[in-house]
C-alpha cells in the first residue's frame, strides 16, 4: 500500500516508469496485455492490406502500400520489444495470439474487397488508431510511450496517404466513386467501434486512467474522431452511412446514430468474416517458417562452436 | 530502339522479381523477414519505375511507367525466366535473390561508368541496394545451407531448381544488344562466379552441373507461371481503362 | 426482377463451385478422382450456363451467359460464401461438395413442381446430377471420417472450417425472395439436416455447434478469396473486349 | 524358337494376342513400355491444358476443355488397365514415371502460354497423336487395340474441337489472329518431332513392325500428317514457320525443312522448359494424395472386418 502510493505519486508527477523500476503487478499485467494486443494488431493488420499489394492499380501505389505494410511490421517489432521489457517473450506472445488467448484489433477481421478499402483503411482505420494512440505517447510507461511516438509519426503519414487515395477515387471515374462510397459504407461503423464500448460499459478504465495508461475516455475519443473525419468526407462528396449524423451546434460536435454493439461483440468473440482466416494465415506462416528459424539457430550454434574450437589454436 | 529494349529487359526483371517478393508479405518465417522482404521488393520496384519511365522517354510514344507495367501482356514481357519462378519455399526465394543481386551489383557498378547520365543516376542508387541484397540473401543461403539437415536438403533442392535459370542473366535479346549506355551482360560473369563461389563454399553447397540451361524470357517465351502472375498484377488497372489512381 | 436475382444466385453458386472444382484438374489424389472432379465441375458449369442464359432472357437487356459470368465483378456476384471458399485439402473439397449437393438435390426436386417450364427443365437434369454428387462426396466424407487417424483429423477440421457457411444455403437476398417459379430455400432445411445427419453418423462426425454462422455473399459482401478467383477466371475474356471465342 | 515361330504365325494371321496367351518376353516388355508411355502421356498431358481451364475465355470453351482433360484422364485409365493385363501394376508404372525411368510424350514439356495454345494442341498435337494411334487400333495385342479404338474416337472429336478454336481465332480480332499465329509458330516443329526420329535413326522399329505393334514408319506418318494439316492451316490464312515447306507435285506431298534433332533430344533428355515442373506437379499430386488413398484402404478394411464380425451374429 505504501509502495502503491509512492508509485501513484510518481505517475501523478508525470515521471516515466522504466523497465527496472518496481511496479504493481496489475500495472505490469495491464501493460503487457495492452502492448501485446497492440503489437498483434500491427501484425494481423498486415494481412488485409497485404491482400491488395499484388493487385495495386499503379506502381506508385504498389510501392506505397508495400512500404506501409512494412512499417506495420516495424511497429509490431518495436511494440514486442517494449512488451519484452516487462518480462514476456515475443514467442510467448505469438503463441497467445495463435491460441486465441491474446486479442488484436477487431477491425482486421473485416475483409478488404476492393482497392478502395486500402484508401479507407488508411484514412479511417489509421485515423482512428492515431486518435487512440496520440495520448499513449504520454503514457506513464517509458518504453511504450517512446515506441508510440515513432508509431504515431508514421501512422499520420499513412493516414494522409489513405486520404489521398480516397480523394483520387472520389474525383475519379463513376466506377471509382462508387467503389470508394461502397468501401466507406462498409467500414464506417466498424471504425467507430474501434474506440471500444461506451464509457459506461468499459472495464478497467478508471484504474488505467489513474495509471496514465489511458488518458481519454472511449466516447470522448470517438466524438473527437467523428468531428475531425466527417468534414473530410463531406469535402469529397462522400456520404456517411448514418442517417442520424448531423452537426449539433450546441455541443459543437456531430451527433451520430447508435452503434450496433451486438455486431461489435460478435466480431470480438470470433464471429467476424475473417477471424478464422487471419489466425490461420498467421499460424501457417509461423509453422511453415519453423524450419527456417531452427536452421538459423543451428547455424549460429555451429559458428559459436567453430569459433570456440579455433580460439585455443589461435592462442597457442 | 536497342536502348529501349535493353531498358525493358532490366525493368521487367526488377518488377517481376519485386512482385514475387511482395507475395511473401505477411507470410514470412519471422517478423524480421516480414520487414526485409518488402524492403528488397521496394528496392526492386523502385528501380523498375525509374527504368520504365526512362524507357518510355526513349521510346517517345507517350507510355509512362504504368502503361509499360500494366498494359503489356505476357508475350511482351522481356524478363529472364529466373525472376518469374514461383517463390517456392524460403530457401528458393533467398537463393533466387542472391543469384539476381550477385549479377546486378557488378552490373550497376559497371554502369556507373556509362556515358548516359540517367543510367549513372539509376546505377548509383541501385548498386548499394544490390550490395545489401547480396549480403542479406547470401547470409541466408549460408545459414540454411549449413544449418539443419532439413534446411540443407531444401537449399540443395533450391540449387537444383534454380541454377539452370542463371545463364540467362548474362544474355540479352538480339534487339537489346550493343547499347553503349549499358554494360555488356556477358562481361559480368567472372564477378558473379566469384561471389556465388564464395558463398556456396561457406554454405557447403556445390555449384551444380547444368546440362540444359533454360532461357527464353528475353525472347518473350516464358514459362507457365508468368501469365498467372500478370493476371493478378494487372487486374485492377485493366478493369478501369484510363482511370487515374 | 426477383426471378432474375434468384436465378443469378443459383447460377453464381454453380459457376463458382464448378470453377473451384476445376482447379483440382490434374492434381487429384488418384486418377479416378481426376475423372470425378471434372465430371462434377462439368455438371455445375453446365447448369450455370442454362441458368445464366435464362436469367439474361428474364432481364431482357441482351446479356448472354458470358456477359453475366465474365463481365460482372466481385461486388456483383451473388454466390453464397460456402462455394467461394478455397479448395483446402481433399477433405474440405468433398465436404463442401456434400453440403452443396445435399441442398441442391431436394431444391431441384421441389423445382420439378415449378409453374415455370424452363425451371422444370433445368431441375429435371440437375436433380440426377446432384444425387450423384451426394453419393460421391458423401462416400468420401464417410471414408475419410472413418478412415485413418489423419483423415479423421482432417475431416474434423473441414467440418470446423466449413459448417459455419452452410446456413447461407437456406437464405436468399431480399431482392430474390418470393419467386413462384423457384422453391423456398428455407423449406429445404429438414431434408438437408436428414441427409447430413445420416452421413455424419456413418462418418463418425459430430454436427458442430456454430456460434457465428457466416453469410454475406447473397448481399454481394464476399470474403477475400472470390476476388482472386474472378481475377483469374475473367482475365482472358476481359483482355479482349468484344472478341468471339 | 519354335514358340517364336508359332507366335509370329498368329501375328501374321492377324490373330489378336490376349492376356493369358503365351508371348515372347520381348513382346511383353515392348508393349509394357509402349502402353505405359502412352498412359503417362495422357496423364502428364492433362497439365498443359489444365493450365488454361481456369482462364478459358467463355463458359462453352471452359466446359469443353474440362471435358477434354477429363477424357485424357479416362484414356490414361484404360491404358493403365491394358498394361496391367501384361502383369505390371499402375502403382509400379506411376513410380517409374516419377523417378524419370519411364518416359512420356515430349510434346508436353512445352508450356501453354496463351489460350491459342489450347486450339493448336487440339488441332496439331491431337492430330499427330491420331495419326500415330489409328494404326494401333489394329495392334496385335488385343487389350491395347481395343483401348485404342475408344481413344481414337475421342481424340478425333478433340481434334475437330481444336481446329474449331483455331478457326475462331483466325477469323477473330487482330490480337486473336496474332495469338494463334504465334502459337502455331511455337508448336509446329515440336509437333513434327512427335513422330519420332527418322526411320534411319529409329531403334526397335523392325521387330515392332514384325510384331504388328507398329504398322507404319515414323517418316511415313509424319509425311501423312503434314499433307493433311498444311491445307487446313492455309485455308485459315495461317503461315507455317518453315520457309522450305512447299507442295511437291511429283511425290504428291509436301516437302518440308530439316527438323532440329538436337532440340528433340534435348527435350527428351529432360532439357525442355517444363520437364521438371511437369514431374514435380505429378509427384506433388501423388504425395499430397497419399493420406486420401491410405484412408480409403483403411476404411475398406474396417468395413470388411465389421461385415465379418456381423456375419456370425446374423447367422445365429
PDB file of N, CA and C in Angstrom, chain B residues 128-203:
ATOM      1  N   UNK B 128      24.132   0.184 -54.352  1.00  0.00           N
ATOM      2  CA  UNK B 128      24.164  -0.002 -52.887  1.00  0.00           C
ATOM      3  C   UNK B 128      23.071  -0.977 -52.440  1.00  0.00           C
ATOM      4  N   UNK B 129      21.906  -0.828 -53.049  1.00  0.00           N
ATOM      5  CA  UNK B 129      20.813  -1.726 -52.700  1.00  0.00           C
ATOM      6  C   UNK B 129      21.180  -3.176 -53.000  1.00  0.00           C
ATOM      7  N   UNK B 130      21.794  -3.370 -54.155  1.00  0.00           N
ATOM      8  CA  UNK B 130      22.117  -4.745 -54.544  1.00  0.00           C
ATOM      9  C   UNK B 130      23.206  -5.335 -53.642  1.00  0.00           C
ATOM     10  N   UNK B 131      24.110  -4.489 -53.172  1.00  0.00           N
ATOM     11  CA  UNK B 131      25.128  -4.980 -52.241  1.00  0.00           C
ATOM     12  C   UNK B 131      24.449  -5.484 -50.965  1.00  0.00           C
ATOM     13  N   UNK B 132      23.416  -4.746 -50.530  1.00  0.00           N
ATOM     14  CA  UNK B 132      22.654  -5.203 -49.353  1.00  0.00           C
ATOM     15  C   UNK B 132      21.922  -6.516 -49.648  1.00  0.00           C
ATOM     16  N   UNK B 133      21.311  -6.631 -50.836  1.00  0.00           N
ATOM     17  CA  UNK B 133      20.603  -7.877 -51.176  1.00  0.00           C
ATOM     18  C   UNK B 133      21.567  -9.064 -51.171  1.00  0.00           C
ATOM     19  N   UNK B 134      22.779  -8.846 -51.700  1.00  0.00           N
ATOM     20  CA  UNK B 134      23.758  -9.945 -51.686  1.00  0.00           C
ATOM     21  C   UNK B 134      24.052 -10.352 -50.247  1.00  0.00           C
ATOM     22  N   UNK B 135      24.267  -9.348 -49.409  1.00  0.00           N
ATOM     23  CA  UNK B 135      24.581  -9.667 -48.012  1.00  0.00           C
ATOM     24  C   UNK B 135      23.430 -10.416 -47.356  1.00  0.00           C
ATOM     25  N   UNK B 136      22.234  -9.839 -47.498  1.00  0.00           N
ATOM     26  CA  UNK B 136      21.098 -10.421 -46.788  1.00  0.00           C
ATOM     27  C   UNK B 136      20.771 -11.822 -47.310  1.00  0.00           C
ATOM     28  N   UNK B 137      20.619 -11.941 -48.612  1.00  0.00           N
ATOM     29  CA  UNK B 137      20.256 -13.244 -49.178  1.00  0.00           C
ATOM     30  C   UNK B 137      21.415 -14.219 -49.015  1.00  0.00           C
ATOM     31  N   UNK B 138      22.633 -13.722 -49.198  1.00  0.00           N
ATOM     32  CA  UNK B 138      23.810 -14.585 -49.078  1.00  0.00           C
ATOM     33  C   UNK B 138      23.924 -15.172 -47.673  1.00  0.00           C
ATOM     34  N   UNK B 139      23.667 -14.340 -46.672  1.00  0.00           N
ATOM     35  CA  UNK B 139      23.722 -14.854 -45.300  1.00  0.00           C
ATOM     36  C   UNK B 139      22.689 -15.963 -45.081  1.00  0.00           C
ATOM     37  N   UNK B 140      21.521 -15.793 -45.641  1.00  0.00           N
ATOM     38  CA  UNK B 140      20.508 -16.831 -45.505  1.00  0.00           C
ATOM     39  C   UNK B 140      20.909 -18.110 -46.237  1.00  0.00           C
ATOM     40  N   UNK B 141      21.499 -17.938 -47.410  1.00  0.00           N
ATOM     41  CA  UNK B 141      21.929 -19.126 -48.142  1.00  0.00           C
ATOM     42  C   UNK B 141      22.960 -19.892 -47.307  1.00  0.00           C
ATOM     43  N   UNK B 142      23.837 -19.150 -46.663  1.00  0.00           N
ATOM     44  CA  UNK B 142      24.848 -19.799 -45.812  1.00  0.00           C
ATOM     45  C   UNK B 142      24.196 -20.462 -44.597  1.00  0.00           C
ATOM     46  N   UNK B 143      23.331 -19.703 -43.924  1.00  0.00           N
ATOM     47  CA  UNK B 143      22.664 -20.259 -42.739  1.00  0.00           C
ATOM     48  C   UNK B 143      21.879 -21.524 -43.060  1.00  0.00           C
ATOM     49  N   UNK B 144      21.131 -21.459 -44.168  1.00  0.00           N
ATOM     50  CA  UNK B 144      20.284 -22.607 -44.491  1.00  0.00           C
ATOM     51  C   UNK B 144      21.104 -23.757 -45.052  1.00  0.00           C
ATOM     52  N   UNK B 145      22.104 -23.428 -45.874  1.00  0.00           N
ATOM     53  CA  UNK B 145      22.948 -24.479 -46.440  1.00  0.00           C
ATOM     54  C   UNK B 145      23.727 -25.201 -45.353  1.00  0.00           C
ATOM     55  N   UNK B 146      24.129 -24.465 -44.340  1.00  0.00           N
ATOM     56  CA  UNK B 146      24.925 -25.035 -43.248  1.00  0.00           C
ATOM     57  C   UNK B 146      24.147 -24.908 -41.932  1.00  0.00           C
ATOM     58  N   UNK B 147      22.868 -25.298 -41.981  1.00  0.00           N
ATOM     59  CA  UNK B 147      22.027 -25.201 -40.787  1.00  0.00           C
ATOM     60  C   UNK B 147      21.648 -26.572 -40.274  1.00  0.00           C
ATOM     61  N   UNK B 148      20.396 -26.939 -40.450  1.00  0.00           N
ATOM     62  CA  UNK B 148      19.946 -28.278 -40.060  1.00  0.00           C
ATOM     63  C   UNK B 148      19.972 -29.190 -41.281  1.00  0.00           C
ATOM     64  N   UNK B 149      19.700 -30.466 -41.036  1.00  0.00           N
ATOM     65  CA  UNK B 149      19.619 -31.412 -42.140  1.00  0.00           C
ATOM     66  C   UNK B 149      18.522 -30.983 -43.125  1.00  0.00           C
ATOM     67  N   UNK B 150      17.366 -30.612 -42.546  1.00  0.00           N
ATOM     68  CA  UNK B 150      16.250 -30.218 -43.409  1.00  0.00           C
ATOM     69  C   UNK B 150      16.586 -28.979 -44.223  1.00  0.00           C
ATOM     70  N   UNK B 151      17.188 -27.980 -43.577  1.00  0.00           N
ATOM     71  CA  UNK B 151      17.456 -26.747 -44.320  1.00  0.00           C
ATOM     72  C   UNK B 151      18.496 -26.998 -45.403  1.00  0.00           C
ATOM     73  N   UNK B 152      19.468 -27.863 -45.122  1.00  0.00           N
ATOM     74  CA  UNK B 152      20.490 -28.177 -46.130  1.00  0.00           C
ATOM     75  C   UNK B 152      19.841 -28.892 -47.323  1.00  0.00           C
ATOM     76  N   UNK B 153      18.905 -29.804 -47.027  1.00  0.00           N
ATOM     77  CA  UNK B 153      18.216 -30.504 -48.099  1.00  0.00           C
ATOM     78  C   UNK B 153      17.402 -29.531 -48.954  1.00  0.00           C
ATOM     79  N   UNK B 154      16.697 -28.628 -48.288  1.00  0.00           N
ATOM     80  CA  UNK B 154      15.892 -27.666 -49.034  1.00  0.00           C
ATOM     81  C   UNK B 154      16.765 -26.726 -49.860  1.00  0.00           C
ATOM     82  N   UNK B 155      17.896 -26.322 -49.286  1.00  0.00           N
ATOM     83  CA  UNK B 155      18.793 -25.422 -50.006  1.00  0.00           C
ATOM     84  C   UNK B 155      19.358 -26.127 -51.242  1.00  0.00           C
ATOM     85  N   UNK B 156      19.693 -27.410 -51.072  1.00  0.00           N
ATOM     86  CA  UNK B 156      20.214 -28.189 -52.183  1.00  0.00           C
ATOM     87  C   UNK B 156      19.166 -28.289 -53.287  1.00  0.00           C
ATOM     88  N   UNK B 157      17.932 -28.512 -52.873  1.00  0.00           N
ATOM     89  CA  UNK B 157      16.826 -28.586 -53.829  1.00  0.00           C
ATOM     90  C   UNK B 157      16.651 -27.257 -54.551  1.00  0.00           C
ATOM     91  N   UNK B 158      16.816 -26.164 -53.814  1.00  0.00           N
ATOM     92  CA  UNK B 158      16.690 -24.837 -54.425  1.00  0.00           C
ATOM     93  C   UNK B 158      17.754 -24.659 -55.506  1.00  0.00           C
ATOM     94  N   UNK B 159      18.963 -25.130 -55.216  1.00  0.00           N
ATOM     95  CA  UNK B 159      20.033 -25.012 -56.205  1.00  0.00           C
ATOM     96  C   UNK B 159      19.679 -25.814 -57.454  1.00  0.00           C
ATOM     97  N   UNK B 160      19.208 -27.036 -57.251  1.00  0.00           N
ATOM     98  CA  UNK B 160      18.831 -27.866 -58.406  1.00  0.00           C
ATOM     99  C   UNK B 160      17.703 -27.218 -59.204  1.00  0.00           C
ATOM    100  N   UNK B 161      16.797 -26.595 -58.485  1.00  0.00           N
ATOM    101  CA  UNK B 161      15.652 -25.972 -59.127  1.00  0.00           C
ATOM    102  C   UNK B 161      16.055 -24.741 -59.930  1.00  0.00           C
ATOM    103  N   UNK B 162      16.911 -23.911 -59.357  1.00  0.00           N
ATOM    104  CA  UNK B 162      17.094 -22.565 -59.907  1.00  0.00           C
ATOM    105  C   UNK B 162      18.378 -22.339 -60.691  1.00  0.00           C
ATOM    106  N   UNK B 163      19.407 -23.159 -60.441  1.00  0.00           N
ATOM    107  CA  UNK B 163      20.686 -22.847 -61.078  1.00  0.00           C
ATOM    108  C   UNK B 163      20.573 -22.834 -62.604  1.00  0.00           C
ATOM    109  N   UNK B 164      19.724 -23.708 -63.116  1.00  0.00           N
ATOM    110  CA  UNK B 164      19.596 -23.797 -64.581  1.00  0.00           C
ATOM    111  C   UNK B 164      19.031 -22.528 -65.225  1.00  0.00           C
ATOM    112  N   UNK B 165      18.496 -21.606 -64.417  1.00  0.00           N
ATOM    113  CA  UNK B 165      17.983 -20.361 -64.985  1.00  0.00           C
ATOM    114  C   UNK B 165      19.006 -19.228 -64.954  1.00  0.00           C
ATOM    115  N   UNK B 166      20.185 -19.467 -64.362  1.00  0.00           N
ATOM    116  CA  UNK B 166      21.097 -18.342 -64.139  1.00  0.00           C
ATOM    117  C   UNK B 166      21.823 -17.899 -65.408  1.00  0.00           C
ATOM    118  N   UNK B 167      22.039 -18.805 -66.357  1.00  0.00           N
ATOM    119  CA  UNK B 167      22.741 -18.407 -67.582  1.00  0.00           C
ATOM    120  C   UNK B 167      22.075 -17.227 -68.278  1.00  0.00           C
ATOM    121  N   UNK B 168      20.759 -17.205 -68.194  1.00  0.00           N
ATOM    122  CA  UNK B 168      20.032 -16.178 -68.939  1.00  0.00           C
ATOM    123  C   UNK B 168      20.309 -14.763 -68.420  1.00  0.00           C
ATOM    124  N   UNK B 169      20.796 -14.664 -67.182  1.00  0.00           N
ATOM    125  CA  UNK B 169      21.155 -13.346 -66.653  1.00  0.00           C
ATOM    126  C   UNK B 169      22.195 -12.665 -67.544  1.00  0.00           C
ATOM    127  N   UNK B 170      23.036 -13.474 -68.170  1.00  0.00           N
ATOM    128  CA  UNK B 170      24.164 -12.937 -68.941  1.00  0.00           C
ATOM    129  C   UNK B 170      23.809 -12.718 -70.403  1.00  0.00           C
ATOM    130  N   UNK B 171      22.528 -12.849 -70.681  1.00  0.00           N
ATOM    131  CA  UNK B 171      22.067 -12.869 -72.059  1.00  0.00           C
ATOM    132  C   UNK B 171      21.097 -11.724 -72.325  1.00  0.00           C
ATOM    133  N   UNK B 172      21.240 -11.055 -73.463  1.00  0.00           N
ATOM    134  CA  UNK B 172      20.264 -10.069 -73.931  1.00  0.00           C
ATOM    135  C   UNK B 172      19.661 -10.561 -75.229  1.00  0.00           C
ATOM    136  N   UNK B 173      18.458 -10.149 -75.534  1.00  0.00           N
ATOM    137  CA  UNK B 173      17.894 -10.484 -76.843  1.00  0.00           C
ATOM    138  C   UNK B 173      18.695  -9.745 -77.908  1.00  0.00           C
ATOM    139  N   UNK B 174      18.628 -10.239 -79.118  1.00  0.00           N
ATOM    140  CA  UNK B 174      19.361  -9.613 -80.223  1.00  0.00           C
ATOM    141  C   UNK B 174      18.982  -8.139 -80.321  1.00  0.00           C
ATOM    142  N   UNK B 175      17.711  -7.850 -80.083  1.00  0.00           N
ATOM    143  CA  UNK B 175      17.228  -6.478 -80.237  1.00  0.00           C
ATOM    144  C   UNK B 175      17.810  -5.520 -79.202  1.00  0.00           C
ATOM    145  N   UNK B 176      18.309  -6.070 -78.096  1.00  0.00           N
ATOM    146  CA  UNK B 176      18.751  -5.218 -76.995  1.00  0.00           C
ATOM    147  C   UNK B 176      20.271  -5.124 -76.905  1.00  0.00           C
ATOM    148  N   UNK B 177      20.960  -5.697 -77.876  1.00  0.00           N
ATOM    149  CA  UNK B 177      22.427  -5.758 -77.757  1.00  0.00           C
ATOM    150  C   UNK B 177      23.120  -4.518 -78.302  1.00  0.00           C
ATOM    151  N   UNK B 178      24.359  -4.355 -77.880  1.00  0.00           N
ATOM    152  CA  UNK B 178      25.202  -3.302 -78.441  1.00  0.00           C
ATOM    153  C   UNK B 178      24.791  -1.903 -78.029  1.00  0.00           C
ATOM    154  N   UNK B 179      24.328  -1.770 -76.808  1.00  0.00           N
ATOM    155  CA  UNK B 179      23.928  -0.451 -76.311  1.00  0.00           C
ATOM    156  C   UNK B 179      25.092   0.133 -75.504  1.00  0.00           C
ATOM    157  N   UNK B 180      25.605   1.271 -75.958  1.00  0.00           N
ATOM    158  CA  UNK B 180      26.741   1.890 -75.270  1.00  0.00           C
ATOM    159  C   UNK B 180      26.416   2.319 -73.850  1.00  0.00           C
ATOM    160  N   UNK B 181      25.165   2.709 -73.667  1.00  0.00           N
ATOM    161  CA  UNK B 181      24.785   3.286 -72.372  1.00  0.00           C
ATOM    162  C   UNK B 181      24.774   2.255 -71.252  1.00  0.00           C
ATOM    163  N   UNK B 182      24.745   0.974 -71.626  1.00  0.00           N
ATOM    164  CA  UNK B 182      24.608  -0.067 -70.604  1.00  0.00           C
ATOM    165  C   UNK B 182      25.741  -1.075 -70.696  1.00  0.00           C
ATOM    166  N   UNK B 183      26.110  -1.683 -69.574  1.00  0.00           N
ATOM    167  CA  UNK B 183      27.206  -2.658 -69.585  1.00  0.00           C
ATOM    168  C   UNK B 183      26.845  -3.898 -70.406  1.00  0.00           C
ATOM    169  N   UNK B 184      27.865  -4.590 -70.820  1.00  0.00           N
ATOM    170  CA  UNK B 184      27.705  -5.863 -71.518  1.00  0.00           C
ATOM    171  C   UNK B 184      27.389  -6.930 -70.469  1.00  0.00           C
ATOM    172  N   UNK B 185      26.253  -7.603 -70.647  1.00  0.00           N
ATOM    173  CA  UNK B 185      25.846  -8.584 -69.635  1.00  0.00           C
ATOM    174  C   UNK B 185      26.874  -9.713 -69.487  1.00  0.00           C
ATOM    175  N   UNK B 186      27.391 -10.176 -70.627  1.00  0.00           N
ATOM    176  CA  UNK B 186      28.297 -11.325 -70.581  1.00  0.00           C
ATOM    177  C   UNK B 186      29.551 -11.037 -69.751  1.00  0.00           C
ATOM    178  N   UNK B 187      29.951  -9.754 -69.727  1.00  0.00           N
ATOM    179  CA  UNK B 187      31.192  -9.397 -69.030  1.00  0.00           C
ATOM    180  C   UNK B 187      31.069  -9.507 -67.508  1.00  0.00           C
ATOM    181  N   UNK B 188      29.835  -9.654 -67.010  1.00  0.00           N
ATOM    182  CA  UNK B 188      29.616  -9.706 -65.555  1.00  0.00           C
ATOM    183  C   UNK B 188      29.935 -11.100 -64.994  1.00  0.00           C
ATOM    184  N   UNK B 189      30.029 -12.058 -65.881  1.00  0.00           N
ATOM    185  CA  UNK B 189      30.159 -13.465 -65.464  1.00  0.00           C
ATOM    186  C   UNK B 189      31.252 -13.749 -64.421  1.00  0.00           C
ATOM    187  N   UNK B 190      32.492 -13.279 -64.660  1.00  0.00           N
ATOM    188  CA  UNK B 190      33.547 -13.658 -63.696  1.00  0.00           C
ATOM    189  C   UNK B 190      33.232 -13.208 -62.268  1.00  0.00           C
ATOM    190  N   UNK B 191      32.723 -11.985 -62.139  1.00  0.00           N
ATOM    191  CA  UNK B 191      32.434 -11.474 -60.796  1.00  0.00           C
ATOM    192  C   UNK B 191      31.281 -12.265 -60.168  1.00  0.00           C
ATOM    193  N   UNK B 192      30.284 -12.611 -60.959  1.00  0.00           N
ATOM    194  CA  UNK B 192      29.158 -13.412 -60.458  1.00  0.00           C
ATOM    195  C   UNK B 192      29.668 -14.769 -59.975  1.00  0.00           C
ATOM    196  N   UNK B 193      30.485 -15.394 -60.810  1.00  0.00           N
ATOM    197  CA  UNK B 193      31.042 -16.707 -60.442  1.00  0.00           C
ATOM    198  C   UNK B 193      31.814 -16.624 -59.128  1.00  0.00           C
ATOM    199  N   UNK B 194      32.564 -15.532 -58.976  1.00  0.00           N
ATOM    200  CA  UNK B 194      33.378 -15.389 -57.775  1.00  0.00           C
ATOM    201  C   UNK B 194      32.495 -15.281 -56.523  1.00  0.00           C
ATOM    202  N   UNK B 195      31.490 -14.402 -56.590  1.00  0.00           N
ATOM    203  CA  UNK B 195      30.628 -14.177 -55.414  1.00  0.00           C
ATOM    204  C   UNK B 195      29.845 -15.444 -55.071  1.00  0.00           C
ATOM    205  N   UNK B 196      29.244 -16.044 -56.094  1.00  0.00           N
ATOM    206  CA  UNK B 196      28.465 -17.256 -55.835  1.00  0.00           C
ATOM    207  C   UNK B 196      29.392 -18.357 -55.309  1.00  0.00           C
ATOM    208  N   UNK B 197      30.566 -18.460 -55.889  1.00  0.00           N
ATOM    209  CA  UNK B 197      31.517 -19.486 -55.453  1.00  0.00           C
ATOM    210  C   UNK B 197      31.857 -19.333 -53.972  1.00  0.00           C
ATOM    211  N   UNK B 198      32.126 -18.112 -53.563  1.00  0.00           N
ATOM    212  CA  UNK B 198      32.481 -17.889 -52.161  1.00  0.00           C
ATOM    213  C   UNK B 198      31.335 -18.233 -51.216  1.00  0.00           C
ATOM    214  N   UNK B 199      30.159 -17.765 -51.593  1.00  0.00           N
ATOM    215  CA  UNK B 199      29.014 -18.019 -50.705  1.00  0.00           C
ATOM    216  C   UNK B 199      28.671 -19.504 -50.672  1.00  0.00           C
ATOM    217  N   UNK B 200      28.717 -20.154 -51.826  1.00  0.00           N
ATOM    218  CA  UNK B 200      28.425 -21.593 -51.855  1.00  0.00           C
ATOM    219  C   UNK B 200      29.435 -22.372 -50.998  1.00  0.00           C
ATOM    220  N   UNK B 201      30.679 -21.950 -51.060  1.00  0.00           N
ATOM    221  CA  UNK B 201      31.691 -22.648 -50.263  1.00  0.00           C
ATOM    222  C   UNK B 201      31.347 -22.551 -48.777  1.00  0.00           C
ATOM    223  N   UNK B 202      30.982 -21.359 -48.353  1.00  0.00           N
ATOM    224  CA  UNK B 202      30.618 -21.184 -46.937  1.00  0.00           C
ATOM    225  C   UNK B 202      29.334 -21.931 -46.603  1.00  0.00           C
ATOM    226  N   UNK B 203      28.435 -22.009 -47.575  1.00  0.00           N
ATOM    227  CA  UNK B 203      27.140 -22.660 -47.347  1.00  0.00           C
ATOM    228  C   UNK B 203      27.233 -24.169 -47.513  1.00  0.00           C
TER     229      UNK B 203
END
